PDB file of C-alpha atoms in Angstrom:
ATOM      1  CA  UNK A   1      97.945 119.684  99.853  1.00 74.00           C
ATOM      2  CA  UNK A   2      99.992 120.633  96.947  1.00 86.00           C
ATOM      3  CA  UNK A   3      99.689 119.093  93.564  1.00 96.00           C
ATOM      4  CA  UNK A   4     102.322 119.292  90.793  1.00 96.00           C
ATOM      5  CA  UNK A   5     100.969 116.655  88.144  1.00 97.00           C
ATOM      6  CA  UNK A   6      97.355 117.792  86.667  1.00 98.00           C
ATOM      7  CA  UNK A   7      94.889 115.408  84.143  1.00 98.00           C
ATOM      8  CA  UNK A   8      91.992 116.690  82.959  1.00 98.00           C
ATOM      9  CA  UNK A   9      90.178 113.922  80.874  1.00 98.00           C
ATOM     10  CA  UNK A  10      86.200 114.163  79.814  1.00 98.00           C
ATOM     11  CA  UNK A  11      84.027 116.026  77.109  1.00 96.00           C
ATOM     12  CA  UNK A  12      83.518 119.550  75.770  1.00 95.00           C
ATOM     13  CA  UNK A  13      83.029 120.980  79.411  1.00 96.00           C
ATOM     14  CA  UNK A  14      86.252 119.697  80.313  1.00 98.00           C
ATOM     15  CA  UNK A  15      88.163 120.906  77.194  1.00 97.00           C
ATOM     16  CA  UNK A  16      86.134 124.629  77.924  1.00 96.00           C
ATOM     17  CA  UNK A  17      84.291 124.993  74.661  1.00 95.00           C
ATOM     18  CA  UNK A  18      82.835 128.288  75.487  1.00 95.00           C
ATOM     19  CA  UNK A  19      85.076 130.347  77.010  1.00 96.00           C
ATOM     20  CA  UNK A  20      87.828 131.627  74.560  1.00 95.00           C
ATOM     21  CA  UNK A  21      91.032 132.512  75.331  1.00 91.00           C
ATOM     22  CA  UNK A  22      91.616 136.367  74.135  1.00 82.00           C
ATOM     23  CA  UNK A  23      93.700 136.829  71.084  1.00 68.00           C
ATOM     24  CA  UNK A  24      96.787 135.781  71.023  1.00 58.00           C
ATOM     25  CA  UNK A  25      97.012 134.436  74.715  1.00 60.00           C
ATOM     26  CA  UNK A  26      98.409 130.752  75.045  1.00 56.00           C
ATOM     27  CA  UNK A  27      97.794 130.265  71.514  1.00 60.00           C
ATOM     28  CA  UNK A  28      94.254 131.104  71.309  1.00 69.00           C
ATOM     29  CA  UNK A  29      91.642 128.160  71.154  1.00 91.00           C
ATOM     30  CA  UNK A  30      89.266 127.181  74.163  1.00 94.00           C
ATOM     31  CA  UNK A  31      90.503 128.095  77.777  1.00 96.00           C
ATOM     32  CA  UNK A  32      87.410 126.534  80.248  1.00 97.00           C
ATOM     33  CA  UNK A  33      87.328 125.613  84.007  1.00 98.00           C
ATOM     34  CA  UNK A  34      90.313 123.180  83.777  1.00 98.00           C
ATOM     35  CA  UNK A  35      92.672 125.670  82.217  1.00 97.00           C
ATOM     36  CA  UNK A  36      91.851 128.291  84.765  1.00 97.00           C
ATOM     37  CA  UNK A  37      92.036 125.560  87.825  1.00 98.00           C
ATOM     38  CA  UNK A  38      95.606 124.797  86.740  1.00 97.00           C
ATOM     39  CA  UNK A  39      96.673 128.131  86.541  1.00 95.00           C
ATOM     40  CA  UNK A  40      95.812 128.749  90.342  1.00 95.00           C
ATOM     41  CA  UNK A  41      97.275 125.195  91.370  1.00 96.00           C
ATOM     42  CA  UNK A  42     100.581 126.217  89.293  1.00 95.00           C
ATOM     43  CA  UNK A  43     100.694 129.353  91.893  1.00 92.00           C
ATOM     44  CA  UNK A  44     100.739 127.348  94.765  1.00 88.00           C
ATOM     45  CA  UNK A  45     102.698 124.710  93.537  1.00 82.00           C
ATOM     46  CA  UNK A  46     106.641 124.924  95.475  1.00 55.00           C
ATOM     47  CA  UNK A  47     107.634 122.426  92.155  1.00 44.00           C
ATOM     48  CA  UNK A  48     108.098 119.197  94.885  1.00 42.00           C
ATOM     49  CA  UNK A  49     105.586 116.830  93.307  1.00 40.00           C
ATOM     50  CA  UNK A  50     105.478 113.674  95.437  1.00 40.00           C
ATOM     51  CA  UNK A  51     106.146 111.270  91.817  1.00 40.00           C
ATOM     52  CA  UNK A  52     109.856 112.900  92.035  1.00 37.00           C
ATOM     53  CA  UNK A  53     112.044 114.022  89.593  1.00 39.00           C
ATOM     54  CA  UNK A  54     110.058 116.894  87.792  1.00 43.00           C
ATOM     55  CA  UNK A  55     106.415 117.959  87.791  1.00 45.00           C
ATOM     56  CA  UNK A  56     106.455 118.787  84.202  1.00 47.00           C
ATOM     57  CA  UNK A  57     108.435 116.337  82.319  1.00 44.00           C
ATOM     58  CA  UNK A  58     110.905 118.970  81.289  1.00 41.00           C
ATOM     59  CA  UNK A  59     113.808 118.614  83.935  1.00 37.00           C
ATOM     60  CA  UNK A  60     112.799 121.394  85.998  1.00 38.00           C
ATOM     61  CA  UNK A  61     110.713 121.571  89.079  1.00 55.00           C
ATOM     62  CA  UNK A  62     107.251 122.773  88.586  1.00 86.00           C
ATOM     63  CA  UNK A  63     103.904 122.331  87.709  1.00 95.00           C
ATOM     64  CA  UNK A  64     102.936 120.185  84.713  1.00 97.00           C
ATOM     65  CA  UNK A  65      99.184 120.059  83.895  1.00 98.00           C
ATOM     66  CA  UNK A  66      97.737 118.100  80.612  1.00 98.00           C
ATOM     67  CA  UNK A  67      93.873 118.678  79.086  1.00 98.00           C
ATOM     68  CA  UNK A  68      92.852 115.335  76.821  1.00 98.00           C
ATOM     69  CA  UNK A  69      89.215 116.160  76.785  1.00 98.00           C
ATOM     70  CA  UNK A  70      87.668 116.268  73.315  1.00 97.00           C
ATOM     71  CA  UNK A  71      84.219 117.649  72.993  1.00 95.00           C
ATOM     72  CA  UNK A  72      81.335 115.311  72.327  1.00 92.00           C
ATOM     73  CA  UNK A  73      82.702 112.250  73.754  1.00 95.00           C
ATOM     74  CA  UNK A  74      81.032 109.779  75.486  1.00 95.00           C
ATOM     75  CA  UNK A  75      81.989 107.973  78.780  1.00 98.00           C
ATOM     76  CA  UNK A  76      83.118 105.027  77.249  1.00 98.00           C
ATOM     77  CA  UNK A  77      85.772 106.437  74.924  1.00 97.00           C
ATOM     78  CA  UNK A  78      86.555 108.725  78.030  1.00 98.00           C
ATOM     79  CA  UNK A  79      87.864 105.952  80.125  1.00 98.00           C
ATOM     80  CA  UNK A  80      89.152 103.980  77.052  1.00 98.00           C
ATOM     81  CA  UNK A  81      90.711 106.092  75.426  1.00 98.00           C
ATOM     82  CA  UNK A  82      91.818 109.561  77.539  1.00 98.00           C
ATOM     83  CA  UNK A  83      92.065 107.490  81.239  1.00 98.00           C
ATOM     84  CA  UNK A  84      95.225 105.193  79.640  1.00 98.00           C
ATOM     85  CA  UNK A  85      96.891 108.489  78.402  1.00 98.00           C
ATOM     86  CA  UNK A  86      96.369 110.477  81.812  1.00 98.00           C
ATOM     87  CA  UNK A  87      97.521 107.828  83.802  1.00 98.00           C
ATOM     88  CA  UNK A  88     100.854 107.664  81.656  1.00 98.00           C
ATOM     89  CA  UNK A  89     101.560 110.593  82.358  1.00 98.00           C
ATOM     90  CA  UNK A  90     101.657 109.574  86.545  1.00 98.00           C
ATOM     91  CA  UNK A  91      99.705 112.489  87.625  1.00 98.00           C
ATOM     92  CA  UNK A  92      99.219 113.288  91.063  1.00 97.00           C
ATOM     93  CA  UNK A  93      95.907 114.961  90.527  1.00 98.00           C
ATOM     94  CA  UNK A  94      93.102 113.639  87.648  1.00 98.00           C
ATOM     95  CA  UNK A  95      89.553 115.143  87.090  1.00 98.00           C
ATOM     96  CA  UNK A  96      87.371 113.483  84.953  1.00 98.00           C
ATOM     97  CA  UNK A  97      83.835 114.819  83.954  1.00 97.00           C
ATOM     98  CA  UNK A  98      81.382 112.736  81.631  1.00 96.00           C
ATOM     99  CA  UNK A  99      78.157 111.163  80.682  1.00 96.00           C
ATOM    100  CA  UNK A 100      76.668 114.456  80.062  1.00 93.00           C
ATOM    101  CA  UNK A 101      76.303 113.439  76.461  1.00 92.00           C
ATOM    102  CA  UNK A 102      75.150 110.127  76.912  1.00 94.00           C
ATOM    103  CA  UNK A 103      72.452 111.040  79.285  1.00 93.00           C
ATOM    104  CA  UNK A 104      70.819 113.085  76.573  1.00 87.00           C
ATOM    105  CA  UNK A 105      70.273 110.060  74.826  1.00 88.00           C
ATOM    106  CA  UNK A 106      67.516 107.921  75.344  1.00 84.00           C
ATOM    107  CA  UNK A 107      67.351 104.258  76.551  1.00 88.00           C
ATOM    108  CA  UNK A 108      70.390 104.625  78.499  1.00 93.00           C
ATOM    109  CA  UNK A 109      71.423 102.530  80.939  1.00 97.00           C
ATOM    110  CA  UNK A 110      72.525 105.021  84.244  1.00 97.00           C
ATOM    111  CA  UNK A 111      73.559 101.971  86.309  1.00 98.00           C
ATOM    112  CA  UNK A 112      75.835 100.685  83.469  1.00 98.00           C
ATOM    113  CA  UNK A 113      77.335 104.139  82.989  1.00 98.00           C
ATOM    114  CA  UNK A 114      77.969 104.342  86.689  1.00 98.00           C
ATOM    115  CA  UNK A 115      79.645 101.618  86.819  1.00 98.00           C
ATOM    116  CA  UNK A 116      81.874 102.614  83.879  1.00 98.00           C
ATOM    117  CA  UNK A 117      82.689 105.788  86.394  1.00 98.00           C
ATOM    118  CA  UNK A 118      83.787 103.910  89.388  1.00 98.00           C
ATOM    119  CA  UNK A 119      86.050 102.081  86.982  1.00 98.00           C
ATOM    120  CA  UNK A 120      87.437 105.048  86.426  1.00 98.00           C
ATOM    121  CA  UNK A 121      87.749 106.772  89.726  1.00 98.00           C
ATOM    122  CA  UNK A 122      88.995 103.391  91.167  1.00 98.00           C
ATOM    123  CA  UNK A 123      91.741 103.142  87.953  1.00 98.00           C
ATOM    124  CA  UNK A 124      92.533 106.653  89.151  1.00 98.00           C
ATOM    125  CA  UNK A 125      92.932 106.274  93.292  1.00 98.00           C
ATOM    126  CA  UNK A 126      95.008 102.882  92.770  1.00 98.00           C
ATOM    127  CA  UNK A 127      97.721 104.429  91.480  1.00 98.00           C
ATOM    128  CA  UNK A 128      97.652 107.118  94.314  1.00 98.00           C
ATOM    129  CA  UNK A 129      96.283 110.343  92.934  1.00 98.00           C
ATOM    130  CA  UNK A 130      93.731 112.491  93.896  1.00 98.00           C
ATOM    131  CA  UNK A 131      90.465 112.196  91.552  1.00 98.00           C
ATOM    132  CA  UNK A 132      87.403 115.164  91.042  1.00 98.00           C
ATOM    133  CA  UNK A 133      83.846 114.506  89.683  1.00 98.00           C
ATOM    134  CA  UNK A 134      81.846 116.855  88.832  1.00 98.00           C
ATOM    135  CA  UNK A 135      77.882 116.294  89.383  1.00 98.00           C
ATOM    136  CA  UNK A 136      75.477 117.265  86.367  1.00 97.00           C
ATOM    137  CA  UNK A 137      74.288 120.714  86.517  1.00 96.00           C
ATOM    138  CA  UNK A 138      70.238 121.011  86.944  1.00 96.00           C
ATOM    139  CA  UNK A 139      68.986 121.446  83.685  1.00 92.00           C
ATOM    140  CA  UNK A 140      65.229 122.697  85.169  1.00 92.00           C
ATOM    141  CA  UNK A 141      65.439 126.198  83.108  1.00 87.00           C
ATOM    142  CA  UNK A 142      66.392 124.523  80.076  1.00 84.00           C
ATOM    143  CA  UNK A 143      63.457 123.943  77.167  1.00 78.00           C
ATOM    144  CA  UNK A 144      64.209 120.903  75.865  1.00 78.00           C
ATOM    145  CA  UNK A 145      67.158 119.172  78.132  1.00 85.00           C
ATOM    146  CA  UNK A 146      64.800 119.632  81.171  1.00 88.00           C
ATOM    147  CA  UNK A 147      63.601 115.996  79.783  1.00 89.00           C
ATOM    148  CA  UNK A 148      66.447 114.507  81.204  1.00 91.00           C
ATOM    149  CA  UNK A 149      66.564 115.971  84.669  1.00 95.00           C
ATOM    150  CA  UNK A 150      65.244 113.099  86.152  1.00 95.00           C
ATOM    151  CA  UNK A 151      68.245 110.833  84.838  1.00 96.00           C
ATOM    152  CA  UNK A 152      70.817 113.291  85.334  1.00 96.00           C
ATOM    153  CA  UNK A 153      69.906 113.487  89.302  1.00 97.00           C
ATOM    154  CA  UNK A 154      69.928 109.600  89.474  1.00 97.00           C
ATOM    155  CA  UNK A 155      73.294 109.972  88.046  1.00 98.00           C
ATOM    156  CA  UNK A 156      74.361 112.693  90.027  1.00 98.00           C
ATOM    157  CA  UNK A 157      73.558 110.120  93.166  1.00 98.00           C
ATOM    158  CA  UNK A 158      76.260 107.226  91.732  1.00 98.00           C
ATOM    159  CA  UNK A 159      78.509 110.072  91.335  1.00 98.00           C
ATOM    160  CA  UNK A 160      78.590 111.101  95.257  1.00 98.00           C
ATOM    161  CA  UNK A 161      78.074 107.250  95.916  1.00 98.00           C
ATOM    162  CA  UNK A 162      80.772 106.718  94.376  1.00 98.00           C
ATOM    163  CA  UNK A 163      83.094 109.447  95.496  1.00 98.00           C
ATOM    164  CA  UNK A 164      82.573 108.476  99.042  1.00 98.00           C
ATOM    165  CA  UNK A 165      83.351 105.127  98.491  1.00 98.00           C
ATOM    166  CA  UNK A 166      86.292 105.848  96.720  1.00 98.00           C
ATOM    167  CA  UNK A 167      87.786 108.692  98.587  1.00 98.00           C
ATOM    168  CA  UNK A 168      87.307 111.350  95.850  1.00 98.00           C
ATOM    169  CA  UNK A 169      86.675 114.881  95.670  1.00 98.00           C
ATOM    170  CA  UNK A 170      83.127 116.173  94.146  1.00 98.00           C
ATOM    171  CA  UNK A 171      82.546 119.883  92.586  1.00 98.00           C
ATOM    172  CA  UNK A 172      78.229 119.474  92.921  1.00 98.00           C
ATOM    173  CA  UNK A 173      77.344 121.548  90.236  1.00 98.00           C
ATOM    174  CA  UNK A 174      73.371 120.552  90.894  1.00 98.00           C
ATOM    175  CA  UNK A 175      73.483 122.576  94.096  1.00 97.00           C
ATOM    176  CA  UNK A 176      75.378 126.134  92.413  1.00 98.00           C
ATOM    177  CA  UNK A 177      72.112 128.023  92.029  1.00 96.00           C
ATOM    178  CA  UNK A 178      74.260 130.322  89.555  1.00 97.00           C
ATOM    179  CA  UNK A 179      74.624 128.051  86.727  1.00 97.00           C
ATOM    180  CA  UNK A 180      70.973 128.196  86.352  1.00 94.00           C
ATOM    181  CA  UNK A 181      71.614 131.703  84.894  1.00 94.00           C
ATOM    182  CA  UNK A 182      71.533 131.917  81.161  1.00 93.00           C
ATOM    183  CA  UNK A 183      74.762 134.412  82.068  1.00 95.00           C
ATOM    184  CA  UNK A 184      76.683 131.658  82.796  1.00 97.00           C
ATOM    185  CA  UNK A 185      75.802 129.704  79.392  1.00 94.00           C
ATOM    186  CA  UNK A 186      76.805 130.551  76.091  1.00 92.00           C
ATOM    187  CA  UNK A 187      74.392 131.433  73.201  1.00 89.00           C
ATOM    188  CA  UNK A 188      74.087 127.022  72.220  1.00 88.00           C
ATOM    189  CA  UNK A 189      72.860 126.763  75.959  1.00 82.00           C
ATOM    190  CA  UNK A 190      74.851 123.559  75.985  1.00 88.00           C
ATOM    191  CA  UNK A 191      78.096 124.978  76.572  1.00 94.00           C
ATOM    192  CA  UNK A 192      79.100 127.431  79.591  1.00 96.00           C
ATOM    193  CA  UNK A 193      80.173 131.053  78.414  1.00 97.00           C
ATOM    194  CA  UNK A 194      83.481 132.273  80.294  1.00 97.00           C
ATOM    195  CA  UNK A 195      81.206 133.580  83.512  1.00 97.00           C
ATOM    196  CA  UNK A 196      80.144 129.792  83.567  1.00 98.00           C
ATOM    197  CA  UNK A 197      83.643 128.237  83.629  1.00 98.00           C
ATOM    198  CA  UNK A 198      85.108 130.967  85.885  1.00 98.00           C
ATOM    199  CA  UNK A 199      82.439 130.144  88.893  1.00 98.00           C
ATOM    200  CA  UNK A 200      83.138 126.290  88.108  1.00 98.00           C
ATOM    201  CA  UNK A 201      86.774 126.785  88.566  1.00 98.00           C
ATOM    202  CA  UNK A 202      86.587 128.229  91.490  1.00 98.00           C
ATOM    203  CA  UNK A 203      83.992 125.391  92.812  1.00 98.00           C
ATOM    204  CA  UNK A 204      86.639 123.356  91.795  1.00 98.00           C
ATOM    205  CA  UNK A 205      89.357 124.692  94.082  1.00 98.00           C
ATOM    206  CA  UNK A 206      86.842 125.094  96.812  1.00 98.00           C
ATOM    207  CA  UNK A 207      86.156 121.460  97.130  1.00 98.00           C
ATOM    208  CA  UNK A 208      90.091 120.599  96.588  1.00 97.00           C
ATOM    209  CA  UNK A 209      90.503 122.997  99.580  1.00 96.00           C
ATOM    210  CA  UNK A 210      92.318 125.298  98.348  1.00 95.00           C
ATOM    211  CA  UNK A 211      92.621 128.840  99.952  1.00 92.00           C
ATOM    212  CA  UNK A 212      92.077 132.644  98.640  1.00 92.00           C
ATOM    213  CA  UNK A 213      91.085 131.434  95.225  1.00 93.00           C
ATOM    214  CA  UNK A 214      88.027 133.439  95.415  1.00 95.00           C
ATOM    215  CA  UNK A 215      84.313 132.659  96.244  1.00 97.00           C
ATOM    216  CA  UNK A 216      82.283 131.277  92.861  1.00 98.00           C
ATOM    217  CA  UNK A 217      79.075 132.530  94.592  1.00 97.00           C
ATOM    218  CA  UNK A 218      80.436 136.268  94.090  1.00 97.00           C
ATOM    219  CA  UNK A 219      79.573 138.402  92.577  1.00 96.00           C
ATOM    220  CA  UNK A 220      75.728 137.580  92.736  1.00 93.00           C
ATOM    221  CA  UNK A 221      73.663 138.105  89.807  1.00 92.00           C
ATOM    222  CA  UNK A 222      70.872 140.787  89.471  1.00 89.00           C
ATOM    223  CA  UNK A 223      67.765 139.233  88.239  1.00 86.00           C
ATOM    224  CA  UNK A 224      66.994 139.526  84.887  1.00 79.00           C
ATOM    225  CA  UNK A 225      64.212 140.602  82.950  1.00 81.00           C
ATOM    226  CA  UNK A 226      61.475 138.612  82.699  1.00 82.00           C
ATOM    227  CA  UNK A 227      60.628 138.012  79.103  1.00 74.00           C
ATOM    228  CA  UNK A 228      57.083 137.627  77.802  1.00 85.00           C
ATOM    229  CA  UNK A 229      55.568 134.169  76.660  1.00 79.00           C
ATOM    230  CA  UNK A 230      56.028 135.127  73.273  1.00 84.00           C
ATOM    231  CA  UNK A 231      59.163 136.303  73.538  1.00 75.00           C
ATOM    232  CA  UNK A 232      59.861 133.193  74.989  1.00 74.00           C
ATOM    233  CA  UNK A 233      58.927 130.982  72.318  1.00 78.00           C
ATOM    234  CA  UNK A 234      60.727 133.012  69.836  1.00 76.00           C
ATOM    235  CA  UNK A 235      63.924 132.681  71.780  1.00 73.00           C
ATOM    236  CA  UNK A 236      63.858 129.021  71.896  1.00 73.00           C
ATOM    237  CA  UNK A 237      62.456 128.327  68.514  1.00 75.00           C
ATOM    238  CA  UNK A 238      65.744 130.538  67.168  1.00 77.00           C
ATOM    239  CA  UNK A 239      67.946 128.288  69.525  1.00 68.00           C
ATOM    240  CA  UNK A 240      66.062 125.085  68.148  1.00 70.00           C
ATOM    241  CA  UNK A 241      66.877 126.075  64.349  1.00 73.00           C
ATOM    242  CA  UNK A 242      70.663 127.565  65.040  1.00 75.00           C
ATOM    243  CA  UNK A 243      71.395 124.856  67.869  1.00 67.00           C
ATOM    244  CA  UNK A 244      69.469 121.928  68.319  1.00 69.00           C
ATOM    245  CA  UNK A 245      68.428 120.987  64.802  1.00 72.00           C
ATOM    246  CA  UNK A 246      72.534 120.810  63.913  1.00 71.00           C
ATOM    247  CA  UNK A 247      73.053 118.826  66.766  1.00 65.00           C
ATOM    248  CA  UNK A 248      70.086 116.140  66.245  1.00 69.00           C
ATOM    249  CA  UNK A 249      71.222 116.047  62.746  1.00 70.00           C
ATOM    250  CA  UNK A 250      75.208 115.005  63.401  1.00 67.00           C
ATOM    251  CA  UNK A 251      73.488 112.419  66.204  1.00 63.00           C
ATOM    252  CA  UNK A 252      70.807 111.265  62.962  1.00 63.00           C
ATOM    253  CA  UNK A 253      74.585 110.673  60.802  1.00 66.00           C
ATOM    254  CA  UNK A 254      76.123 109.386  63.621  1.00 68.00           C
ATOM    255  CA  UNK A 255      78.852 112.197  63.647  1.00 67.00           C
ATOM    256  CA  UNK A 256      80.013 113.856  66.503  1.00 68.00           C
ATOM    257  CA  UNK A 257      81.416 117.889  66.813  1.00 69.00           C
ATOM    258  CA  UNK A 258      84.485 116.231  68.048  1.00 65.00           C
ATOM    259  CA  UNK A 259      85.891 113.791  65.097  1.00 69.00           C
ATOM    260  CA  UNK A 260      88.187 115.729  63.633  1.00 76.00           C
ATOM    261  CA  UNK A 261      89.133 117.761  67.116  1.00 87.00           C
ATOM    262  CA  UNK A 262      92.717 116.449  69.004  1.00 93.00           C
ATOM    263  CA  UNK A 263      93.204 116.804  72.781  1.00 96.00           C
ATOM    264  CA  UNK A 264      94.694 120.477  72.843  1.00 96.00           C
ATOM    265  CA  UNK A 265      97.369 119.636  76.095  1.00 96.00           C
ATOM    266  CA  UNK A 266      98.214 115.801  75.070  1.00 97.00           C
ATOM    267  CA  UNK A 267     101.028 115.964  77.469  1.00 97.00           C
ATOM    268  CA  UNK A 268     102.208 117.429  81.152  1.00 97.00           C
ATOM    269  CA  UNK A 269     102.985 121.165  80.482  1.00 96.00           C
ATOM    270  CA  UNK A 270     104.005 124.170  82.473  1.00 94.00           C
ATOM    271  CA  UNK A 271     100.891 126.607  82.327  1.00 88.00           C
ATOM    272  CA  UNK A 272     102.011 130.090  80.773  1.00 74.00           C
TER     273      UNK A 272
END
């Protein structure tokens, strides 16, 4: 199938904090997953979208594709606030990623924020487009957000629960063995480095079933090197001062990394 009218709503994975675009490519700012998913749809797009008229809202055929993510949102202002926009914009193809953030906080209802999900998914198949989830990743190498793995796979479950039920597509992050690579994460180890968002791309066109894009298992990792327990420690106390302290502190206030930030492709686009 051929798509011609591309939402990508959710958080900071979705809006590809992490992987930078190089200077002075498509205006600089964060590239991620999404942005290099819709560049390999746009190549296979023939411009025919099935909404009519044109794919990008310019007058032309072709392939339009819009990013509203805004890092550090949670699910609730996702489907609030970004699923009313997408849907304006009468894509033909919506993927929406979130409750990463809200899982890391505790008391959380998971059956609540399910249900919040299949709103969404079931807002997004009634008006006859496609819709992608994207499981959690399995945080077991992780120091600290380990704590929540538990949750995270309970959530993981509504996600596929609900994807069958609704007739969507699922990228299962949990089962990509690679993202457990500290290669594939960027120095925060919250946010995926380029390596990271490449492999999930591809994932991503994998499950849409769409051909040639290339395999995200390849090419496989050499091992690293195996630190010692000190060395350990003194790696994850550094990323507990530079990383996590900053972040419990804006969560303390009540402030979020993404107040001041603006969805960086508000409307349908042609990819350059």
């Amino acid at each position: 199938m051929l798509w011609t009218r591309y939402a990508a709503i959710g958080d900071s994975f979705t809006e590809g904090v992490g992987d930078p675009y190089e200077a002075g490519a498509a205006g600089g700012g964060w590239r991620g997953w999404a942005d290099r998913a819709a560049a390999e749809l746009a190549a296979r797009s023939n411009g025919s979208g099935p909404h009519g008229a044109a794919a990008n809202g310019s007058g032309s055929p072709g392939f339009g594709y819009a990013n509203l993510a805004i890092r550090g949102r949670l699910l609730d202002r996702i489907v609030d606030e970004q699923l009313p926009a997408a849907l304006d914009l009468k894509p033909d193809l919506v993927s929406v990623s979130g409750g990463g953030n809200d899982l890391l906080r505790p008391g959380l209802d998971i059956d609540a924020l399910a249900a919040r999900m299949d709103e969404a998914v079931a807002a997004i198949r009634a008006t006859g487009a496609d819709a992608v989830l994207f499981t959690g990743v399995d945080p077991v190498g992780s120091p600290v957000i380990r704590r929540t793995r538990g949750r995270v796979a309970v959530f993981n479950e509504h996600l596929r629960s609900i994807a069958a039920r609704r007739g969507a597509f699922v990228v299962d992050q949990w089962s990509m063995d690679v993202l457990r690579d500290w290669r594939c994460w960027s120095v925060d180890r919250l946010h995926m480095s380029p390596e990271g968002h490449r492999r999930v791309a591809l994932a991503m066109l994998e499950a849409l079933g769409v051909p040639g894009a290339g395999d995200w298992r390849e090419p496989a990792l050499a091992p690293l090197p195996e630190l010692s327990r000190g060395a350990q420690r003194l790696a994850n106390a550094r990323w507990a001062r530079g990383y996590l302290a900053p972040w419990v502190g804006r969560r303390l206030r009540g402030r979020s990394s993404g107040d001041t930030v603006t969805a960086k492709r508000p409307v349908l686009a042609p990819i350059e």
